[in-house]
PDB file of C-alpha atoms and ligand atoms in Angstrom:
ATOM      1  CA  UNK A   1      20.362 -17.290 -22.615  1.00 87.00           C
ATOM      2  CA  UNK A   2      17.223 -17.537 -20.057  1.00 96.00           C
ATOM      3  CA  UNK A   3      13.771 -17.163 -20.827  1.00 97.00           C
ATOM      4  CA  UNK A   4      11.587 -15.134 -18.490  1.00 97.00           C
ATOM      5  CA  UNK A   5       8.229 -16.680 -18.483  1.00 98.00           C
ATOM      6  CA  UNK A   6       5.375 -15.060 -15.991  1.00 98.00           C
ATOM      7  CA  UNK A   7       1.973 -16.598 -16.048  1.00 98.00           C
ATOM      8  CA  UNK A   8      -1.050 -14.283 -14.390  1.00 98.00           C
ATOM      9  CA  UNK A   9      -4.400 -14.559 -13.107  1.00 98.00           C
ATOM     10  CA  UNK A  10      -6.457 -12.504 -10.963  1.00 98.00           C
ATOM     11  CA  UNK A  11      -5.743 -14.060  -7.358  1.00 98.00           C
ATOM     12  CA  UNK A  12      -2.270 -15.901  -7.875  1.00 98.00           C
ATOM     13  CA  UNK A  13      -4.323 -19.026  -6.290  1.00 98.00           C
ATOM     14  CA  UNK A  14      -6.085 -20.772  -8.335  1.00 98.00           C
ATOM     15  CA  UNK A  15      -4.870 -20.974 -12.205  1.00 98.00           C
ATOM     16  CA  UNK A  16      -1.438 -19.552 -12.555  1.00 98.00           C
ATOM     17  CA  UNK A  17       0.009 -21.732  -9.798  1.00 98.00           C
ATOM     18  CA  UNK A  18      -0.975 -24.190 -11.971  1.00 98.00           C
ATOM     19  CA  UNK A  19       0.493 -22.976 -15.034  1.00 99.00           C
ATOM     20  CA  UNK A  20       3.821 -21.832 -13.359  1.00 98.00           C
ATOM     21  CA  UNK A  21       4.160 -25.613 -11.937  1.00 98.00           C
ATOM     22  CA  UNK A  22       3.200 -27.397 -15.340  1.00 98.00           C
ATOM     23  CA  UNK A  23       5.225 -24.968 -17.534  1.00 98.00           C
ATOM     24  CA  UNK A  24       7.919 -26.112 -15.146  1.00 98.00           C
ATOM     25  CA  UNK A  25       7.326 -30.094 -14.884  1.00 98.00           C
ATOM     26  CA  UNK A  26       7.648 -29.839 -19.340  1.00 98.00           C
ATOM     27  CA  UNK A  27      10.290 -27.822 -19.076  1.00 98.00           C
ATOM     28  CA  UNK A  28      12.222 -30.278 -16.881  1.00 98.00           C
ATOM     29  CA  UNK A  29      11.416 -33.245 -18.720  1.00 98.00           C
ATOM     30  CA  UNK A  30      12.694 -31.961 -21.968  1.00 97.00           C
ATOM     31  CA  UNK A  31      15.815 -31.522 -20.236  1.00 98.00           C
ATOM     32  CA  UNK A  32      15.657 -27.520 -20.754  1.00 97.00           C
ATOM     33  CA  UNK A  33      15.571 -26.528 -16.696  1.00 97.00           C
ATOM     34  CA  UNK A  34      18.298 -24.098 -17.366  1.00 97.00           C
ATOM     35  CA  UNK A  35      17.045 -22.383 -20.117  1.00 97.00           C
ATOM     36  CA  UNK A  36      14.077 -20.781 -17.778  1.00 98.00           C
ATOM     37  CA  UNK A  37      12.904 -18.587 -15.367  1.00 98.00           C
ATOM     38  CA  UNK A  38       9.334 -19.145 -14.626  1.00 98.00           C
ATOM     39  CA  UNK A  39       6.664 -17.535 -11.942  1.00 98.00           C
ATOM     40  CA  UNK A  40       4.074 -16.493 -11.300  1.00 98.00           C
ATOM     41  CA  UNK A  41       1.369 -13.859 -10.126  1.00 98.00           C
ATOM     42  CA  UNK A  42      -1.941 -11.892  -9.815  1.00 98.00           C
ATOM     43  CA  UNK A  43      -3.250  -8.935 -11.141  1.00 98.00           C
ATOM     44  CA  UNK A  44      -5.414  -8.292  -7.967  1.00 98.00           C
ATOM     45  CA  UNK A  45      -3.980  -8.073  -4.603  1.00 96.00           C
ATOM     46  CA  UNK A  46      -6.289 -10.153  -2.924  1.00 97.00           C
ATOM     47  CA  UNK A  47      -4.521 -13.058  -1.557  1.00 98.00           C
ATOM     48  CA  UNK A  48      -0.794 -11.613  -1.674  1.00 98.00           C
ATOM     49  CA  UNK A  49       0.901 -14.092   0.344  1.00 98.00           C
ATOM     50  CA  UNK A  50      -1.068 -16.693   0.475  1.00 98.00           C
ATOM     51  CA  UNK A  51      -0.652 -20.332  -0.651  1.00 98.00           C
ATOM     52  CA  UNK A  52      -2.341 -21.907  -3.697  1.00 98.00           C
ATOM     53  CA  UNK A  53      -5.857 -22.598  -3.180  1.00 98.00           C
ATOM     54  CA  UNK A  54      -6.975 -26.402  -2.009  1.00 98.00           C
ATOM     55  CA  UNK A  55      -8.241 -27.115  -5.224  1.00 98.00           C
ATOM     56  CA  UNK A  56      -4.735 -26.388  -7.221  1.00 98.00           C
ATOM     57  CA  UNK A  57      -2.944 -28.063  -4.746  1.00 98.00           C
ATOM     58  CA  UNK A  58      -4.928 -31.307  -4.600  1.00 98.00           C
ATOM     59  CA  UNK A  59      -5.553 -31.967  -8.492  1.00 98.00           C
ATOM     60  CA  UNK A  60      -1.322 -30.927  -9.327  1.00 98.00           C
ATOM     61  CA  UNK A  61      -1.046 -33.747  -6.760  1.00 98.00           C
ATOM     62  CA  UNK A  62      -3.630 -36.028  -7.514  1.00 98.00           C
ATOM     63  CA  UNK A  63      -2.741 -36.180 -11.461  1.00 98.00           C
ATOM     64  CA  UNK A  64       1.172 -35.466 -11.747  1.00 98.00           C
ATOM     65  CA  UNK A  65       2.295 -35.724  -7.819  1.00 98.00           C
ATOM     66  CA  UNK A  66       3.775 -32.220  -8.055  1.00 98.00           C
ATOM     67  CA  UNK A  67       3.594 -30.596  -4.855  1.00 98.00           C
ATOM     68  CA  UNK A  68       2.868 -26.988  -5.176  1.00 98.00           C
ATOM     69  CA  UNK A  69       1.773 -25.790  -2.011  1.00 98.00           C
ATOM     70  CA  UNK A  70       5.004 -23.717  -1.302  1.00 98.00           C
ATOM     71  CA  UNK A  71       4.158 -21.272  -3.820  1.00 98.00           C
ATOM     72  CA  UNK A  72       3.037 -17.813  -2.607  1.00 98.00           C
ATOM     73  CA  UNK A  73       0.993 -15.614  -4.198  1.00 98.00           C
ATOM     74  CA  UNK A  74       2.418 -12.154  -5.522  1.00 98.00           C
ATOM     75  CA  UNK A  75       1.143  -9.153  -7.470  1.00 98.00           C
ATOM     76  CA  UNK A  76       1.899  -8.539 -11.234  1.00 98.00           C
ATOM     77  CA  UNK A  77       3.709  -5.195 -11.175  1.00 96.00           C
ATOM     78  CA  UNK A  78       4.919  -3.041 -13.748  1.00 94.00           C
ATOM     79  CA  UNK A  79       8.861  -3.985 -13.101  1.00 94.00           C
ATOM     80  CA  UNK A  80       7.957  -7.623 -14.096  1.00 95.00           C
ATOM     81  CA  UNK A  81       6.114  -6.830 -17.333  1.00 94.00           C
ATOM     82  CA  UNK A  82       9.579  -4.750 -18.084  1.00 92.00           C
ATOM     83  CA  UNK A  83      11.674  -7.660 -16.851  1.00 93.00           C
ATOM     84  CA  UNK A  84      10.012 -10.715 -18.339  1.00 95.00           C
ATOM     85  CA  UNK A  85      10.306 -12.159 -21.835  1.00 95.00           C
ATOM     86  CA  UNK A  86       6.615 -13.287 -21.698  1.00 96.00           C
ATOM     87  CA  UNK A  87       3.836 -12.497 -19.277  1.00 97.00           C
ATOM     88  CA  UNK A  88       1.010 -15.085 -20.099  1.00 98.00           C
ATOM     89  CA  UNK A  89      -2.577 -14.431 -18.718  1.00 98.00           C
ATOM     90  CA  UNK A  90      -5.252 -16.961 -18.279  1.00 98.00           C
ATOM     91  CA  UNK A  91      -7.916 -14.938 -19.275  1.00 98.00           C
ATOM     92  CA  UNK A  92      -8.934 -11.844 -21.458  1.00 97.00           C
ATOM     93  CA  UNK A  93      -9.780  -9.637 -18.635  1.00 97.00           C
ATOM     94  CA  UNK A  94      -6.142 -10.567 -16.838  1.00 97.00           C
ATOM     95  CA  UNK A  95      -4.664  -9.333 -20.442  1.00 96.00           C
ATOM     96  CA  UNK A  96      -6.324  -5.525 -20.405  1.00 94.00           C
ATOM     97  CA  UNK A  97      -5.310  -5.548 -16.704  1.00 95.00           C
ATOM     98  CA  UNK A  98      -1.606  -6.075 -17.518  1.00 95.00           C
ATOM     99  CA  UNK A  99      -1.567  -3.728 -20.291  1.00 93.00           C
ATOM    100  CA  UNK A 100      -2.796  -1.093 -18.104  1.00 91.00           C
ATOM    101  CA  UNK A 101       0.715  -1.309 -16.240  1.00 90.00           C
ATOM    102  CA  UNK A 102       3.763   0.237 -17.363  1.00 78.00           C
ATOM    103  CA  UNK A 103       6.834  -0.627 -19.428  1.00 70.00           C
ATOM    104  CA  UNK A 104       4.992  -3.232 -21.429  1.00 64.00           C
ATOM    105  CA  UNK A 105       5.570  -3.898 -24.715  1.00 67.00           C
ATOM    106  CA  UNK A 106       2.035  -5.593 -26.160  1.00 74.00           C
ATOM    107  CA  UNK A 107       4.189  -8.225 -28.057  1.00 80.00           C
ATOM    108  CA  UNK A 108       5.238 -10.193 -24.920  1.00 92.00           C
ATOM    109  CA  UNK A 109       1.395 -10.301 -23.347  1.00 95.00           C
ATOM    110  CA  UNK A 110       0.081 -13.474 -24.281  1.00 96.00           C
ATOM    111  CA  UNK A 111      -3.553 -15.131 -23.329  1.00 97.00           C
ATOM    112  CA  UNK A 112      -2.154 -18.983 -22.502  1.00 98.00           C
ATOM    113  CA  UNK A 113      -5.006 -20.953 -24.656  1.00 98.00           C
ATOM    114  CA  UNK A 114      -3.781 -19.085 -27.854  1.00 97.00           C
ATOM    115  CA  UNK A 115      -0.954 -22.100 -27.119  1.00 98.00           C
ATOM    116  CA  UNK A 116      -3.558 -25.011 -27.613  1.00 97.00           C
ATOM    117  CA  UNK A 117      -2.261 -28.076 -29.398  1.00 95.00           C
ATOM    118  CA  UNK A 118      -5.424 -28.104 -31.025  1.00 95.00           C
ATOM    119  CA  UNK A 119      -6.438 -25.129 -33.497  1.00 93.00           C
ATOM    120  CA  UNK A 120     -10.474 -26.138 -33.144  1.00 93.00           C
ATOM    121  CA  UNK A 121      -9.298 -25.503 -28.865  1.00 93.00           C
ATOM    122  CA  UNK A 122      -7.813 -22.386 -29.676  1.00 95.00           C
ATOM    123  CA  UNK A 123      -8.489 -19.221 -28.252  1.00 94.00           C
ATOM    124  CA  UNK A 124     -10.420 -18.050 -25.343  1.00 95.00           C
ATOM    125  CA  UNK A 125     -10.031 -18.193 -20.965  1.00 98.00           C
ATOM    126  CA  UNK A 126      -8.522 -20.414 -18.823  1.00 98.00           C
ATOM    127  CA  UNK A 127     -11.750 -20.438 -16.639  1.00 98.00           C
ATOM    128  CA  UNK A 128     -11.789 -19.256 -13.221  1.00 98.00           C
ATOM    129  CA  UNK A 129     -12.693 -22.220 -10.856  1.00 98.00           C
ATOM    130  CA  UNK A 130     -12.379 -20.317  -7.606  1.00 97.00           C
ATOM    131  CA  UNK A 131     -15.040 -21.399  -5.355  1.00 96.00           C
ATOM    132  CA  UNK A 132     -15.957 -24.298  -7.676  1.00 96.00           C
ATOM    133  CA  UNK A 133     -16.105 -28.009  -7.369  1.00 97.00           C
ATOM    134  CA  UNK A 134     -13.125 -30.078  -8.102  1.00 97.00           C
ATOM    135  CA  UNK A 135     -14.623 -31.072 -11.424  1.00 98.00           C
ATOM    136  CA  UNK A 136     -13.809 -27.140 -11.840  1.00 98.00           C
ATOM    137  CA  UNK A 137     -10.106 -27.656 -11.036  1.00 98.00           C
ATOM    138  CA  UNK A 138      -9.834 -30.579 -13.007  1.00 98.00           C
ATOM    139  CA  UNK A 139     -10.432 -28.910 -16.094  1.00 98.00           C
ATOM    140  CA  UNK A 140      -8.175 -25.999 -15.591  1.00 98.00           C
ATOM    141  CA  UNK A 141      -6.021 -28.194 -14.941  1.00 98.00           C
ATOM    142  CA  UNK A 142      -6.313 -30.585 -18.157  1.00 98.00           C
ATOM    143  CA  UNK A 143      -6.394 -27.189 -19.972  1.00 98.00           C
ATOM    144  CA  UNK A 144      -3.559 -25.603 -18.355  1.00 98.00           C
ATOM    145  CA  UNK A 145      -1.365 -28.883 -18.924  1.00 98.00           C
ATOM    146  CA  UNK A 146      -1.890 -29.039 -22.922  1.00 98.00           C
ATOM    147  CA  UNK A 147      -1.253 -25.065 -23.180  1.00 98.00           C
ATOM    148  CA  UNK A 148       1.512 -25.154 -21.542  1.00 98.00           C
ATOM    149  CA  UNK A 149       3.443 -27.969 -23.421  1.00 98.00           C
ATOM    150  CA  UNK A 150       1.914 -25.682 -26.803  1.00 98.00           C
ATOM    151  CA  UNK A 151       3.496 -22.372 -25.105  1.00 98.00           C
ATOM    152  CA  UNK A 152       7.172 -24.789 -24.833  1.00 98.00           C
ATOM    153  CA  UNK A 153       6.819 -26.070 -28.015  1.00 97.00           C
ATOM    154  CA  UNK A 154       6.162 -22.195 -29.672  1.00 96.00           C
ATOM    155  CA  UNK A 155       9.245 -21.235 -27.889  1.00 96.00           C
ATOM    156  CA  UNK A 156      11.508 -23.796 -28.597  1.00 95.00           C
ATOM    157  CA  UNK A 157      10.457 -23.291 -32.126  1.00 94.00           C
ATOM    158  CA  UNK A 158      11.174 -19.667 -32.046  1.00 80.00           C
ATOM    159  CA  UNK A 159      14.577 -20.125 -31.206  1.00 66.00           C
ATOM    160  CA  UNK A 160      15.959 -22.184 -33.912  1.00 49.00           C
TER     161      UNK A 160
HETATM  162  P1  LIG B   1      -7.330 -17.181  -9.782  1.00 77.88           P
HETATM  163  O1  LIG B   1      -8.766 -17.379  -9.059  1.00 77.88           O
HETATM  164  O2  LIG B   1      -7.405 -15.831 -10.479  1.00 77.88           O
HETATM  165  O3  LIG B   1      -7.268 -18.306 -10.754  1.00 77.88           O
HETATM  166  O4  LIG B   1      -6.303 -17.251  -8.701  1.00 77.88           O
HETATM  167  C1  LIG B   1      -9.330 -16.414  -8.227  1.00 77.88           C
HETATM  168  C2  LIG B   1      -8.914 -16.290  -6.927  1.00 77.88           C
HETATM  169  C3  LIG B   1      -9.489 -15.330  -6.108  1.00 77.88           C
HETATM  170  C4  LIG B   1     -10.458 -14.476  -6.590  1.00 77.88           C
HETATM  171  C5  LIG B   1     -10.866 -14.598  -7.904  1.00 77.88           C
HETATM  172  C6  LIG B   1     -10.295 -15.566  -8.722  1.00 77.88           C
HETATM  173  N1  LIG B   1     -11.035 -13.476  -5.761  1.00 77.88           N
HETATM  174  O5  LIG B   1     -11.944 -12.757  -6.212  1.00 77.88           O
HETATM  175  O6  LIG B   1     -10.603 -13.334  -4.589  1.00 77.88           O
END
């Protein structure tokens, strides 16, 4: 059976690229690329259409090589919320937005750092480094890359 996995930010640009490309790069090297079905969006409509931001794109680059400027940005609707397994959001404000929409059940909306490795790291936003420095993107990204290897390993778990 597939997992549905939808990460969410405000803008689709800056965070959940991320996340969709690093859930994906653990989920391939575990060998489990068939087992998921993984995107992403925003709960804004802001930048519909648009590619990641320069800052995503250059750190996923600089630190893994993934290439993740073909992503577009999309808007979280209610039909995903109904369709997807999980809908993770980067930040607290991202979660009341998505449980304003329809069809979902609270259960499957998520905030990604409740998926640290670490508990003393647990909890909290995925801060928002639009408009920031790259120091800014570098730490999402760190972040982003720990939570989501957590977020694999709670699944995985779940299922056995
Ligand atoms: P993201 O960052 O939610 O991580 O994609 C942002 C992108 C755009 C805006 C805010 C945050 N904006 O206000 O346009």
């Amino acid at each position: 059976m597939t997992t549905r996995v939808m990460f969410f930010c405000l803008g689709n640009i800056c965070r959940s690229p991320l996340a969709e490309a690093l859930f994906r790069y653990h989920v391939e090297a575990r060998g489990l690329g068939d087992r998921f079905e993984i995107a992403s969006s925003g709960t804004s409509g802001y930048h519909v259409g648009e590619p990641p931001d320069p800052g995503s794109v250059k750190v996923a680059k600089e630190r893994l090589g993934l290439d993740i400027s073909g992503q577009r940005a999309q808007r979280l609707v209610g039909a995903h919320v109904q369709a997807y397994d999980w809908l993770v959001a980067m930040d607290g404000a991202n979660l009341r937005d998505a449980r304003r929409l329809e069809g979902g059940e609270r259960q499957k909306l998520v905030l990604l750092r409740d998926y640290e490795p670490s508990e003393a790291q647990r909890g909290g936003d995925v801060p928002d480094p639009w408009g920031g420095g790259p120091e800014h993107f570098e730490q999402v990204f760190e972040m982003v890359e720990r939570c989501t290897a957590g977020l694999l390993d709670a699944l995985m778990a779940d299922r056995t």
